[in-house]
Coordinates of C-alpha atoms in Angstrom, one line a residue:
Chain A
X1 CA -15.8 20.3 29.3
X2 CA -19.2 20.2 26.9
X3 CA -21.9 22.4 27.2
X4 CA -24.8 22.5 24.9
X5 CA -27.9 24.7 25.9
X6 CA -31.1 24.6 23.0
X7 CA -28.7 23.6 19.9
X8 CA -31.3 23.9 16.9
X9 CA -30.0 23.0 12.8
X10 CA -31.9 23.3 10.6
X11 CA -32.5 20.4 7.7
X12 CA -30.9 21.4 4.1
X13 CA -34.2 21.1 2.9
X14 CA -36.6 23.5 4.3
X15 CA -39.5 21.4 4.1
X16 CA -38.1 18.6 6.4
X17 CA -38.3 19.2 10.2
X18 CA -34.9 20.7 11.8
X19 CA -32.4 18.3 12.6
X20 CA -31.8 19.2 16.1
X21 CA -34.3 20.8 18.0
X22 CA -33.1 21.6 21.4
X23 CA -30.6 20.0 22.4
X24 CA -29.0 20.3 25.8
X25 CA -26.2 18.8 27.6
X26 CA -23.5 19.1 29.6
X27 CA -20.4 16.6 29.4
X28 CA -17.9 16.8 32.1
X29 CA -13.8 16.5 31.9
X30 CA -12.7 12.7 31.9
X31 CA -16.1 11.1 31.3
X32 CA -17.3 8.7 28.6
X33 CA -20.1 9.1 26.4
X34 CA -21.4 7.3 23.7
X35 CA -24.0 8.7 21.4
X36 CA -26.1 6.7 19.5
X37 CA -29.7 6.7 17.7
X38 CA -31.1 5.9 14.5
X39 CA -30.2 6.2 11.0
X40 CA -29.7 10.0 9.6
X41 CA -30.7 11.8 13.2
X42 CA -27.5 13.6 13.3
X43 CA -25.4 12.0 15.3
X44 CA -22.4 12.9 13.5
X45 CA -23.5 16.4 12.4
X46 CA -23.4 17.0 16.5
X47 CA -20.2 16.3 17.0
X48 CA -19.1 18.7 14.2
X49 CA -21.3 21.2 15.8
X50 CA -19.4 20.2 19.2
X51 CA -15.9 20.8 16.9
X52 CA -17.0 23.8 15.5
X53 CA -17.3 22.7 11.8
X54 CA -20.6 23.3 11.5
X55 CA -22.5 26.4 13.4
X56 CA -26.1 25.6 14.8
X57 CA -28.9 28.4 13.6
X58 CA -29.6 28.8 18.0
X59 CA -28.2 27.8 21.1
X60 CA -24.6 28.3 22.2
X61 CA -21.7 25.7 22.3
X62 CA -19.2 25.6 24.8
X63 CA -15.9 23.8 24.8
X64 CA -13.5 24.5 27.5
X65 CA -15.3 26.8 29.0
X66 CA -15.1 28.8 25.8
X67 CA -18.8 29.8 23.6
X68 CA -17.5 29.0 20.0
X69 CA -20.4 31.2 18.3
X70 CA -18.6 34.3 20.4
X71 CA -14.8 32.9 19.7
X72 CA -12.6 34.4 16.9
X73 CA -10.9 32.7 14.3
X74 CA -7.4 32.4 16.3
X75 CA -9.2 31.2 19.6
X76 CA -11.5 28.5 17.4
X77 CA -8.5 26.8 15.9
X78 CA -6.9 27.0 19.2
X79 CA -9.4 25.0 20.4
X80 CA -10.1 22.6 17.3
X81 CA -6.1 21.9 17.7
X82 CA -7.2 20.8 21.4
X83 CA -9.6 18.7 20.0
X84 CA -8.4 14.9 18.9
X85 CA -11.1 13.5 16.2
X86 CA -11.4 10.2 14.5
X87 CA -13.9 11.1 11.6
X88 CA -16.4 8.0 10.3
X89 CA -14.8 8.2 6.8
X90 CA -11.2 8.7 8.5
X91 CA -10.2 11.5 7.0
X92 CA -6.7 10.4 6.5
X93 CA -4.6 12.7 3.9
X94 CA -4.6 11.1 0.0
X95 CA -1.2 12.4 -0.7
X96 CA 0.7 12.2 2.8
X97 CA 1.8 9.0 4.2
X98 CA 1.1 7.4 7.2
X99 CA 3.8 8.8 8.8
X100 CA 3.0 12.4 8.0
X101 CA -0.9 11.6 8.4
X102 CA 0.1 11.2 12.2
X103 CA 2.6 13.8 12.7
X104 CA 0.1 16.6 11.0
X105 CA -1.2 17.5 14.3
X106 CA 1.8 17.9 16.1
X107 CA 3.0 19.9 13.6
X108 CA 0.4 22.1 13.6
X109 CA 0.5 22.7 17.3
X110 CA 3.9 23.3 16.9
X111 CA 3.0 26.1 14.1
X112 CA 0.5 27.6 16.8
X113 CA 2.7 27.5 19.0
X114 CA 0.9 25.1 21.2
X115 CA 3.7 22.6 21.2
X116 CA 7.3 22.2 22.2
X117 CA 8.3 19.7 20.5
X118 CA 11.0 19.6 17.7
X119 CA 11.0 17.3 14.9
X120 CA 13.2 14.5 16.1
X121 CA 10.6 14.8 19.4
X122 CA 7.7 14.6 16.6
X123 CA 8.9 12.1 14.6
X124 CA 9.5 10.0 18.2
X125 CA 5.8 10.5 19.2
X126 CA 4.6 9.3 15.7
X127 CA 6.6 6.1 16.0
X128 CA 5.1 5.6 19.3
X129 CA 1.7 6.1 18.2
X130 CA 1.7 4.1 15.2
X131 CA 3.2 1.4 17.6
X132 CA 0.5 1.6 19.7
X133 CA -2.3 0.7 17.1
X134 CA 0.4 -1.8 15.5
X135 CA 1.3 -0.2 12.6
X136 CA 4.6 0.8 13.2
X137 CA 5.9 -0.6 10.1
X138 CA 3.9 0.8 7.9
X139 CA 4.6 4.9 8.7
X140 CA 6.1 5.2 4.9
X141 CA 3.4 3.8 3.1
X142 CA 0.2 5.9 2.0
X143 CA -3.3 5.3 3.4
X144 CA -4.3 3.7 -0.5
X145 CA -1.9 0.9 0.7
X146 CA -4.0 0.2 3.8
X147 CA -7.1 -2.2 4.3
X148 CA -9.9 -0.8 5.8
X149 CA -9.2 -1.1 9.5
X150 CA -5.5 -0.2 9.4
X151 CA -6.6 2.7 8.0
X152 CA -9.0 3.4 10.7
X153 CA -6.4 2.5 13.3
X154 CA -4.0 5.4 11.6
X155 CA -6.3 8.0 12.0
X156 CA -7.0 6.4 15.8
X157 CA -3.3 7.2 15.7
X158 CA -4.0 10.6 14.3
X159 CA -6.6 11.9 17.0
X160 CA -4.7 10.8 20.1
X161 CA -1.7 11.4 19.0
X162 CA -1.6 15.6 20.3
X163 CA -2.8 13.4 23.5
X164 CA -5.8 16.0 23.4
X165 CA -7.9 16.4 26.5
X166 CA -11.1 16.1 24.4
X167 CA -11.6 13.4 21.9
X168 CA -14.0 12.3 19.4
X169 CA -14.5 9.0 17.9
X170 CA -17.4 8.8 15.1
X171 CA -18.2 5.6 14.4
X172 CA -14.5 4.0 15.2
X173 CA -15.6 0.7 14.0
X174 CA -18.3 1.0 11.3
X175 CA -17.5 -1.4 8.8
X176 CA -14.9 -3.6 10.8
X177 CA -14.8 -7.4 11.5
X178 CA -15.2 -8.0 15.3
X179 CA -11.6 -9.0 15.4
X180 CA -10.5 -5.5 14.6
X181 CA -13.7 -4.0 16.0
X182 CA -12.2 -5.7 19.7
X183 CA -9.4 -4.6 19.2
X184 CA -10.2 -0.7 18.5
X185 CA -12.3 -0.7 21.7
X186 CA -9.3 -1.9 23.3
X187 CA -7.1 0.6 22.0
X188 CA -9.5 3.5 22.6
X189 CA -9.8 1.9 26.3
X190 CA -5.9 1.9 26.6
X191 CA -6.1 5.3 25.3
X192 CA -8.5 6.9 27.8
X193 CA -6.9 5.0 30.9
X194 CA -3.2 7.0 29.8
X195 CA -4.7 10.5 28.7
X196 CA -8.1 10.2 31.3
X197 CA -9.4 12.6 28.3
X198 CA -13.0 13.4 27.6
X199 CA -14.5 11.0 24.9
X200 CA -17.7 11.4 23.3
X201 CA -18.0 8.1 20.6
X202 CA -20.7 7.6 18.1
X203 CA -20.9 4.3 17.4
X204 CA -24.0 1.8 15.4
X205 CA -22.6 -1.1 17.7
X206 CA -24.9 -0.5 20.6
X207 CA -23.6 -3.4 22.6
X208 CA -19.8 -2.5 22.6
X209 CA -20.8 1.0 22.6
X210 CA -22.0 0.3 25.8
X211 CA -19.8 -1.8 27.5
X212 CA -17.7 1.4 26.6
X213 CA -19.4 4.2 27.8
X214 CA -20.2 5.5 31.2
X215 CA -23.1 7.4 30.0
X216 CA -25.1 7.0 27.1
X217 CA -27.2 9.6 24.8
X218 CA -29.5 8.9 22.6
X219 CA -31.0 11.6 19.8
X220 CA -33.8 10.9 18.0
X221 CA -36.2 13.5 15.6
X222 CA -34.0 16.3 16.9
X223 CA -34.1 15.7 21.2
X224 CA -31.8 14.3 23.1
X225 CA -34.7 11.1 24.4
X226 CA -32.2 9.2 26.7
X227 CA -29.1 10.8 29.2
X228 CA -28.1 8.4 31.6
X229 CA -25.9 5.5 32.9
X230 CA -25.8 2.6 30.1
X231 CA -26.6 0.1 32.5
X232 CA -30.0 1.9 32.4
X233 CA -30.8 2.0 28.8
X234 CA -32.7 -1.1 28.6
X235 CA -34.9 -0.2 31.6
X236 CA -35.9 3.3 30.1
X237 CA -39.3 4.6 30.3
X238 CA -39.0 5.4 26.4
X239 CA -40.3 2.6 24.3
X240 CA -37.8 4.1 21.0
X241 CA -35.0 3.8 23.7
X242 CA -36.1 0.5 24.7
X243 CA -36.4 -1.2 21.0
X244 CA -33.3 0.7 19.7
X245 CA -31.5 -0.9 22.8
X246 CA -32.9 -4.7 22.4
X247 CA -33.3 -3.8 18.8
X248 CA -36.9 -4.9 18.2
X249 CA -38.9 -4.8 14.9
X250 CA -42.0 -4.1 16.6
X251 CA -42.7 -0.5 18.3
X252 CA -42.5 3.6 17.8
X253 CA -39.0 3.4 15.6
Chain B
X1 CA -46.8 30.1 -17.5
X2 CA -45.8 29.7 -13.5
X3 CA -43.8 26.5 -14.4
X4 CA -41.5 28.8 -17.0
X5 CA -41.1 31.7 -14.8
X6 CA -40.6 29.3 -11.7
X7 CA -38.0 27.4 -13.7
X8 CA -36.1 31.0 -15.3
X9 CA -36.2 31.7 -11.4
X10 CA -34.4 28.6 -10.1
X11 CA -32.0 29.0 -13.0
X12 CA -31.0 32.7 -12.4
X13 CA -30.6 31.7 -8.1
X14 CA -28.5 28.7 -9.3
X15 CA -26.5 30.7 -11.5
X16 CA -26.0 33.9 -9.0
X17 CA -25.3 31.3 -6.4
X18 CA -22.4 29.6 -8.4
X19 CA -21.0 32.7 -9.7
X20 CA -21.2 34.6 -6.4
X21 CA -19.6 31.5 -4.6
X22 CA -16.4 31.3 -7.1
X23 CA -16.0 35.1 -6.8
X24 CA -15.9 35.0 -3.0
X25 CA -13.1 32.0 -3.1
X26 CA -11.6 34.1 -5.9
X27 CA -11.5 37.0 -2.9
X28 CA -10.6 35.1 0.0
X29 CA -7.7 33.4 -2.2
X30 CA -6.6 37.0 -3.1
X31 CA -6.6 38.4 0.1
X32 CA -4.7 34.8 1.2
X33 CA -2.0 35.3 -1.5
X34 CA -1.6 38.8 -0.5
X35 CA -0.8 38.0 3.5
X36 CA 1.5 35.7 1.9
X37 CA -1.0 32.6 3.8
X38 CA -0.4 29.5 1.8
X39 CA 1.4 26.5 2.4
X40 CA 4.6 26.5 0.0
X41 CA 4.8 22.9 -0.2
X42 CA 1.8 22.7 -1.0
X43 CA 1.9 24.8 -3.5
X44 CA 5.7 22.9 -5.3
X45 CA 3.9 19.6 -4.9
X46 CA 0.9 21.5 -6.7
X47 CA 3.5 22.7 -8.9
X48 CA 4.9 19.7 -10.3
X49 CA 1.4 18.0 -10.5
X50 CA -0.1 20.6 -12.7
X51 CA 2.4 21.8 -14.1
X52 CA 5.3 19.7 -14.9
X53 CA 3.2 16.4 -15.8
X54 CA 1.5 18.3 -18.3
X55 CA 4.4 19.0 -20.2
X56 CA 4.3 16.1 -22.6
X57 CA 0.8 16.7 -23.8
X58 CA 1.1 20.8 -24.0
X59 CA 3.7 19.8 -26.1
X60 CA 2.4 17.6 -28.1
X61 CA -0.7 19.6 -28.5
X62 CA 1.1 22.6 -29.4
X63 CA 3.4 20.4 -31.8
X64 CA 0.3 19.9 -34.1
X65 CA -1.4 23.1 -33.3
X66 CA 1.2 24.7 -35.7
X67 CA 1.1 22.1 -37.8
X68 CA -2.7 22.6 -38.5
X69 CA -2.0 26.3 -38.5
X70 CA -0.1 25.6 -41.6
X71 CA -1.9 23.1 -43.5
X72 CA -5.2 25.7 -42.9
X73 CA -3.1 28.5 -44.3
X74 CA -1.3 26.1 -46.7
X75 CA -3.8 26.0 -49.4
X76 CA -3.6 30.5 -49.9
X77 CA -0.1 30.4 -49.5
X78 CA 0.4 28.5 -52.4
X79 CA -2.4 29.9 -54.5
X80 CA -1.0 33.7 -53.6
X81 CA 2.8 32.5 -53.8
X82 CA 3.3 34.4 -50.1
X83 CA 5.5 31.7 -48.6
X84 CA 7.1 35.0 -46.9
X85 CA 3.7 35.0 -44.8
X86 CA 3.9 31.7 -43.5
X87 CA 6.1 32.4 -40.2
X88 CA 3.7 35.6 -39.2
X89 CA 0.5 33.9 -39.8
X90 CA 1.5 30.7 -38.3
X91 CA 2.9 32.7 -35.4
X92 CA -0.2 35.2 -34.9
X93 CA -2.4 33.0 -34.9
X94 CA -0.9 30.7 -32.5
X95 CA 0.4 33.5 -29.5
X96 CA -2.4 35.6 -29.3
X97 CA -5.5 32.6 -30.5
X98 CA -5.2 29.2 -30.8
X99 CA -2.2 28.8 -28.4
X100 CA -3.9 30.2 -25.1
X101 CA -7.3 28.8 -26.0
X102 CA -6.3 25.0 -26.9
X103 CA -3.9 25.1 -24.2
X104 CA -6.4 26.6 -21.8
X105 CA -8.8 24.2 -23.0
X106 CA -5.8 21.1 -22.8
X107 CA -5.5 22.4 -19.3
X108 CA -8.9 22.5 -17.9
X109 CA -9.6 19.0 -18.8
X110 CA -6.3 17.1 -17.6
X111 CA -5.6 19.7 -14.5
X112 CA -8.8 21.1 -14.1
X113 CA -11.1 18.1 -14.1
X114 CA -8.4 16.6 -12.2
X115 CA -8.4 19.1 -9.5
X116 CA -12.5 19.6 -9.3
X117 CA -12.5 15.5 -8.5
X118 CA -9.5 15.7 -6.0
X119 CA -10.9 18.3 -3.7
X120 CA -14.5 16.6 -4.2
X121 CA -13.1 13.4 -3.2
X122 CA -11.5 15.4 -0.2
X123 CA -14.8 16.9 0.6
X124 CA -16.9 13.5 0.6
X125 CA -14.2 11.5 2.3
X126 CA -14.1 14.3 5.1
X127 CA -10.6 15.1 4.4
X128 CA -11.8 18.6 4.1
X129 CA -13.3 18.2 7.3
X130 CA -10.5 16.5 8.8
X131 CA -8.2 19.6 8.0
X132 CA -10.3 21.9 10.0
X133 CA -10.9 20.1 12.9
X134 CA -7.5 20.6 13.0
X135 CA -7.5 24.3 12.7
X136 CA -6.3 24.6 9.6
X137 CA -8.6 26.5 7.0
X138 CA -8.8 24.8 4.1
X139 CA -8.2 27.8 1.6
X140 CA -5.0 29.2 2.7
X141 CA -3.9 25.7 2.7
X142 CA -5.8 24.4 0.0
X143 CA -7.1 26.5 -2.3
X144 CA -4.1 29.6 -2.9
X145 CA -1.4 26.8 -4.0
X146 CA -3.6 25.6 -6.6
X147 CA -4.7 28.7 -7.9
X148 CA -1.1 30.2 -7.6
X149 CA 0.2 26.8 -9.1
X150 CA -2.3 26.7 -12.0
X151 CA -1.4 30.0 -13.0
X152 CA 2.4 30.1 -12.9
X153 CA 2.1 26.3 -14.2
X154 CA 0.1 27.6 -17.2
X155 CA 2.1 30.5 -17.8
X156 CA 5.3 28.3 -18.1
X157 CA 3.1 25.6 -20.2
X158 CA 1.9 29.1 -22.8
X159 CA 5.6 29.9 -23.4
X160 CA 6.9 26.4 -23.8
X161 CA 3.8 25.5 -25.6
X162 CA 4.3 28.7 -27.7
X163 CA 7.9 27.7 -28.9
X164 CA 6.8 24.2 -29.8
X165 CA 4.0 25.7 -31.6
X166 CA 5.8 28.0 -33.6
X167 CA 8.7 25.2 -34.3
X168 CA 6.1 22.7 -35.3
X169 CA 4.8 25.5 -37.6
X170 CA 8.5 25.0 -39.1
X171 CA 8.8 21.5 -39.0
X172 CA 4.9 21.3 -41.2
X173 CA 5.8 24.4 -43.3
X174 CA 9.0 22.8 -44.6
X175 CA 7.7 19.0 -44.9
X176 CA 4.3 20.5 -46.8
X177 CA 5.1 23.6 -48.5
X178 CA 8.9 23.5 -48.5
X179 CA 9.3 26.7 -47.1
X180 CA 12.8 26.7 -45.9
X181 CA 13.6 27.6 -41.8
X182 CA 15.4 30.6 -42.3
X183 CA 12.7 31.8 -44.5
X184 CA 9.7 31.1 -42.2
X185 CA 12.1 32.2 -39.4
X186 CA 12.6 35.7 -41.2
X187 CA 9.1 36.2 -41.4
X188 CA 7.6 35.4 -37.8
X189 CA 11.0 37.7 -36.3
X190 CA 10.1 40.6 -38.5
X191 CA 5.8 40.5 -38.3
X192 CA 5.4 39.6 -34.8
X193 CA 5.8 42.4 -31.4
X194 CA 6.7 41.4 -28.1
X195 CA 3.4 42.9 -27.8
X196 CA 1.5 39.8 -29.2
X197 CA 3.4 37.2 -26.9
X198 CA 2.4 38.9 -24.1
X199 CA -1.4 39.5 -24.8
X200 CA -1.1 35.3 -25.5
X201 CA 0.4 35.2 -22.1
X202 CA -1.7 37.7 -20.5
X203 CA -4.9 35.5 -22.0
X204 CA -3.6 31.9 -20.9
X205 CA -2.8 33.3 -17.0
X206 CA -6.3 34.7 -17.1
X207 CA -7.9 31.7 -18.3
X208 CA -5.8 29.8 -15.7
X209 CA -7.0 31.6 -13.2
X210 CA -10.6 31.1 -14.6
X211 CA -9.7 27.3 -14.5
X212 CA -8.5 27.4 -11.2
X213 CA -11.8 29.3 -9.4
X214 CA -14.3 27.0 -11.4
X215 CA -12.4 23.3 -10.3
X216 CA -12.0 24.4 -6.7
X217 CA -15.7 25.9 -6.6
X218 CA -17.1 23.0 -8.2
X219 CA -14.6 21.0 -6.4
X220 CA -15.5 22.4 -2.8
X221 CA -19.5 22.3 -3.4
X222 CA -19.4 18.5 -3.7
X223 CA -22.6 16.3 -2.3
X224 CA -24.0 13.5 -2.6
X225 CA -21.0 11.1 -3.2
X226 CA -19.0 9.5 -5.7
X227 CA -21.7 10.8 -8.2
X228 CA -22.0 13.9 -6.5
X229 CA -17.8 14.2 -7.7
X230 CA -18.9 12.9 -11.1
X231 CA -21.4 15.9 -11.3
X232 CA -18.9 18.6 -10.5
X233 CA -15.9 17.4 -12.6
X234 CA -18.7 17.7 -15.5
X235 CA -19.6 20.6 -14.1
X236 CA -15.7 22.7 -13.9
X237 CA -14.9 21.8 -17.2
X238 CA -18.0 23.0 -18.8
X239 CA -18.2 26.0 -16.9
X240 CA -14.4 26.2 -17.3
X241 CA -14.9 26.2 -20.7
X242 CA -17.3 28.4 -21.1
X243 CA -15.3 31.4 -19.1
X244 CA -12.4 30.9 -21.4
X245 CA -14.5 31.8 -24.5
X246 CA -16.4 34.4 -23.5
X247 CA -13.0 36.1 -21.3
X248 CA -11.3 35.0 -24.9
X249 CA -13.7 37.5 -26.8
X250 CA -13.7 40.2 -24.0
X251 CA -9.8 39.9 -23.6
X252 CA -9.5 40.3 -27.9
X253 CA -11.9 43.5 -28.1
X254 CA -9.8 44.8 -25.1
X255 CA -6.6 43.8 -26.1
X256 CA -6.4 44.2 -30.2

């Protein structure tokens, strides 16, 4: 589904060292990764290179078996419109409602042609969405109405609405109670269990990261330094793996 | 010695870079409008935003634009007894100056400012973002309504702003100088071409359109933040500013 092969960005500021430096991986259809590392070492800037928002300086990305750097405009946004993502800030639309926050998507799909769905059939979907993070009673009011983690759980709505085979979560619960934060895990569970998409999440909360993820990646100072099973990640031969994972103040980080 | 020439250098770069970056929107917004790619909702939402909102304050700027037109030119009309002058100076000076620059001016700090923070905020809450991931680009969508809105919306603005002008021109001439309506009235029909309304309105679109690049430039190029937005609000106004006078002076010599 993912394919990375030597993915190298450079840092805004030439002096600094590149931001990624090599990074391979492959990510097959239906499985679950988490990524995680420190602080500022790009987490989230790789999964906009994995959307196709941001272009590395070398390496090639594939999505669907499709190289982005080689694709033209009409076949990117044909596969960005494939692509479900929850972005860390949310990214929900100022001067749309809730309602129309979720049905974007679907209505673009339907402009490129990607969806058969009319509006009564949108409108239907939306409802069901919004239901299914428990918001349906609030599709008419706009995202400044919302606390914090309804407004995540709209644009949780948002991304899986298009029910898109590859989905993106960055950092789905950064900033949440662990109430809420339980119960957006549950929902993303409930989601992948119905759609058996491909999820890659970014998420600070190692531990429910984890109990998330069938895989786990780690970047840190531009390499990927842990690919594996999460079980694993505490029993890694890297000591920066090790101390992220059990979160240690003493050691290489 | 190296400092100075260093400094000149990163001065020149910055400003190439932020010229060069608003004439490429200003060319992928053409070529945008001219495939007939924008979003027409956007664009009547844009519309009423920019446009119909500001009709209080146009108004009311315009209102005593011709009133200070009058008051300034009050003091020779009396001395030279040429009350017959008052409705062609007041009118002059208001289509083809004072109208399209204080309007422009009215307009780049209320819509302007306002649309440099909105597509700032957009950028640093990843709204910007958000739009592409879901294939939508961000200028056909974004960018042509508000140009196309702050143009027509200005236009509209010049010519009601004009007539409000030219009647509060009345309204001061008679209250201060007792210069009757039909009078002043006579005068401004009989002095002034269809020519000089339309340079005015030729001006105002133009500086609309300079309004318009510099917001959504400045807008667009947003980092760092909340003061990052701060920065390039500060920054569309001056610079829009600064276009309007100088295309003010060009536009003049061109158009006299």
């Amino acid at each position: 589904m993912i394919a990375l092969d030597g993915i190298r960005k450079l840092h805004l500021d030439p002096v600094q060292p590149p931001v990624f430096d090599g990074i391979s991986l492959r990510i097959a259809e239906g499985e679950t990764c988490g990524l995680c590392g420190p602080g500022a070492s790009g987490k989230s800037l790789l999964l906009k290179i994995i959307c196709g928002l941001v272009r590395p300086e070398h390496g090639t990305v594939e999505v669907a078996g499709r190289d982005l750097g080689l694709a033209s405009p009409d076949e990117l946004r044909s596969i960005q419109s494939r692509i479900g993502y929850l972005f860390q800030n949310n990214a929900l639309f100022d001067s749309m409602t809730v309602q129309e926050n979720v049905a974007f998507p679907l209505r673009q799909r339907l402009r490129l042609g990607q969806e058969a769905l009319d509006e009564q059939q949108i409108l239907a979907r939306v409802s069901e969405s919004l239901r299914g993070v428990g918001l349906a009673t609030h599709a008419a009011k706009m995202p400044s109405q919302l606390s914090g983690g309804q407004r995540k759980r709209v644009a949780l709505a948002r991304a899986v609405v298009a029910r898109p085979p590859l989905l993106i979560y960055d950092e789905p619960t950064a900033g949440l109670d662990p109430v809420t934060t339980a119960k957006i895990y549950d929902l993303l569970g409930t989601e992948q269990k119905l759609t058996k998409s491909t999820t890659l999440i970014v998420s600070s909360d190692i531990d429910a990261l984890r109990r998330f993820s069938d895989r786990m990646l780690m970047v840190y100072r531009g390499r990927l330094c842990y690919d594996g099973p999460s079980a694993d990640m505490d029993e890694s031969a890297s000591p920066v793996v090790r101390q992220f994972v059990r979160g240690e103040l003493e050691g290489p980080l | 010695m190296t400092r100075a020439l260093l400094t000149l250098g990163m001065v020149v770069l910055s400003l190439c870079r932020e010229v060069g970056g608003m004439a490429l929107l200003g060319f992928y917004t053409f070529v945008n409008l001219l495939r007939g790619r924008f979003d027409a909702k956007e664009l009547v939402r844009n519309l009423y935003k920019m446009g119909v909102v500001s009709v209080p304050i146009v108004s009311l700027t315009a209102l005593f634009t011709g009133g200070t037109m009058v008051i300034q030119s009050g003091i020779f009309v009396q001395r030279f007894q040429a009350y017959g002058l008052l409705g062609w100076g007041t009118g002059y000076a208001v289509l083809r100056e004072v109208g399209p620059i204080l309007i422009g001016l009215m307009f780049s700090g209320r819509v302007g400012a306002n649309n440099a923070a909105d597509l700032g905020s957009m950028v640093v809450t990843e709204q910007v973002d958000g739009l592409r991931a879901l294939a939508i680009e961000p200028i056909p969508y974004l960018i042509v309504p508000r140009v196309l809105a702050m143009m027509l919306a200005m236009f509209c603005l010049l010519v009601l702003g004009d007539a409000v002008a030219i009647g509060g021109g009345m309204l001061f001439g008679k209250l201060l100088l007792g210069v009757d309506y039909a009078s002043f009235y006579a005068s401004f029909v009989d002095a002034i071409k269809l020519w000089d309304v339309t340079v005015g309105l030729l001006k105002g679109t133009f500086f609309a359109l300079m309004i318009a690049l510099t917001s959504c430039h400045y807008g667009l190029s947003v980092k760092g933040g909340a003061v990052g937005v701060g920065q390039s609000v500060n920054d569309a106004v001056v610079a829009a500013a600064l276009l309007i006078m100088v295309s003010d002076d060009i536009w003049t010599m061109v158009l006299r």
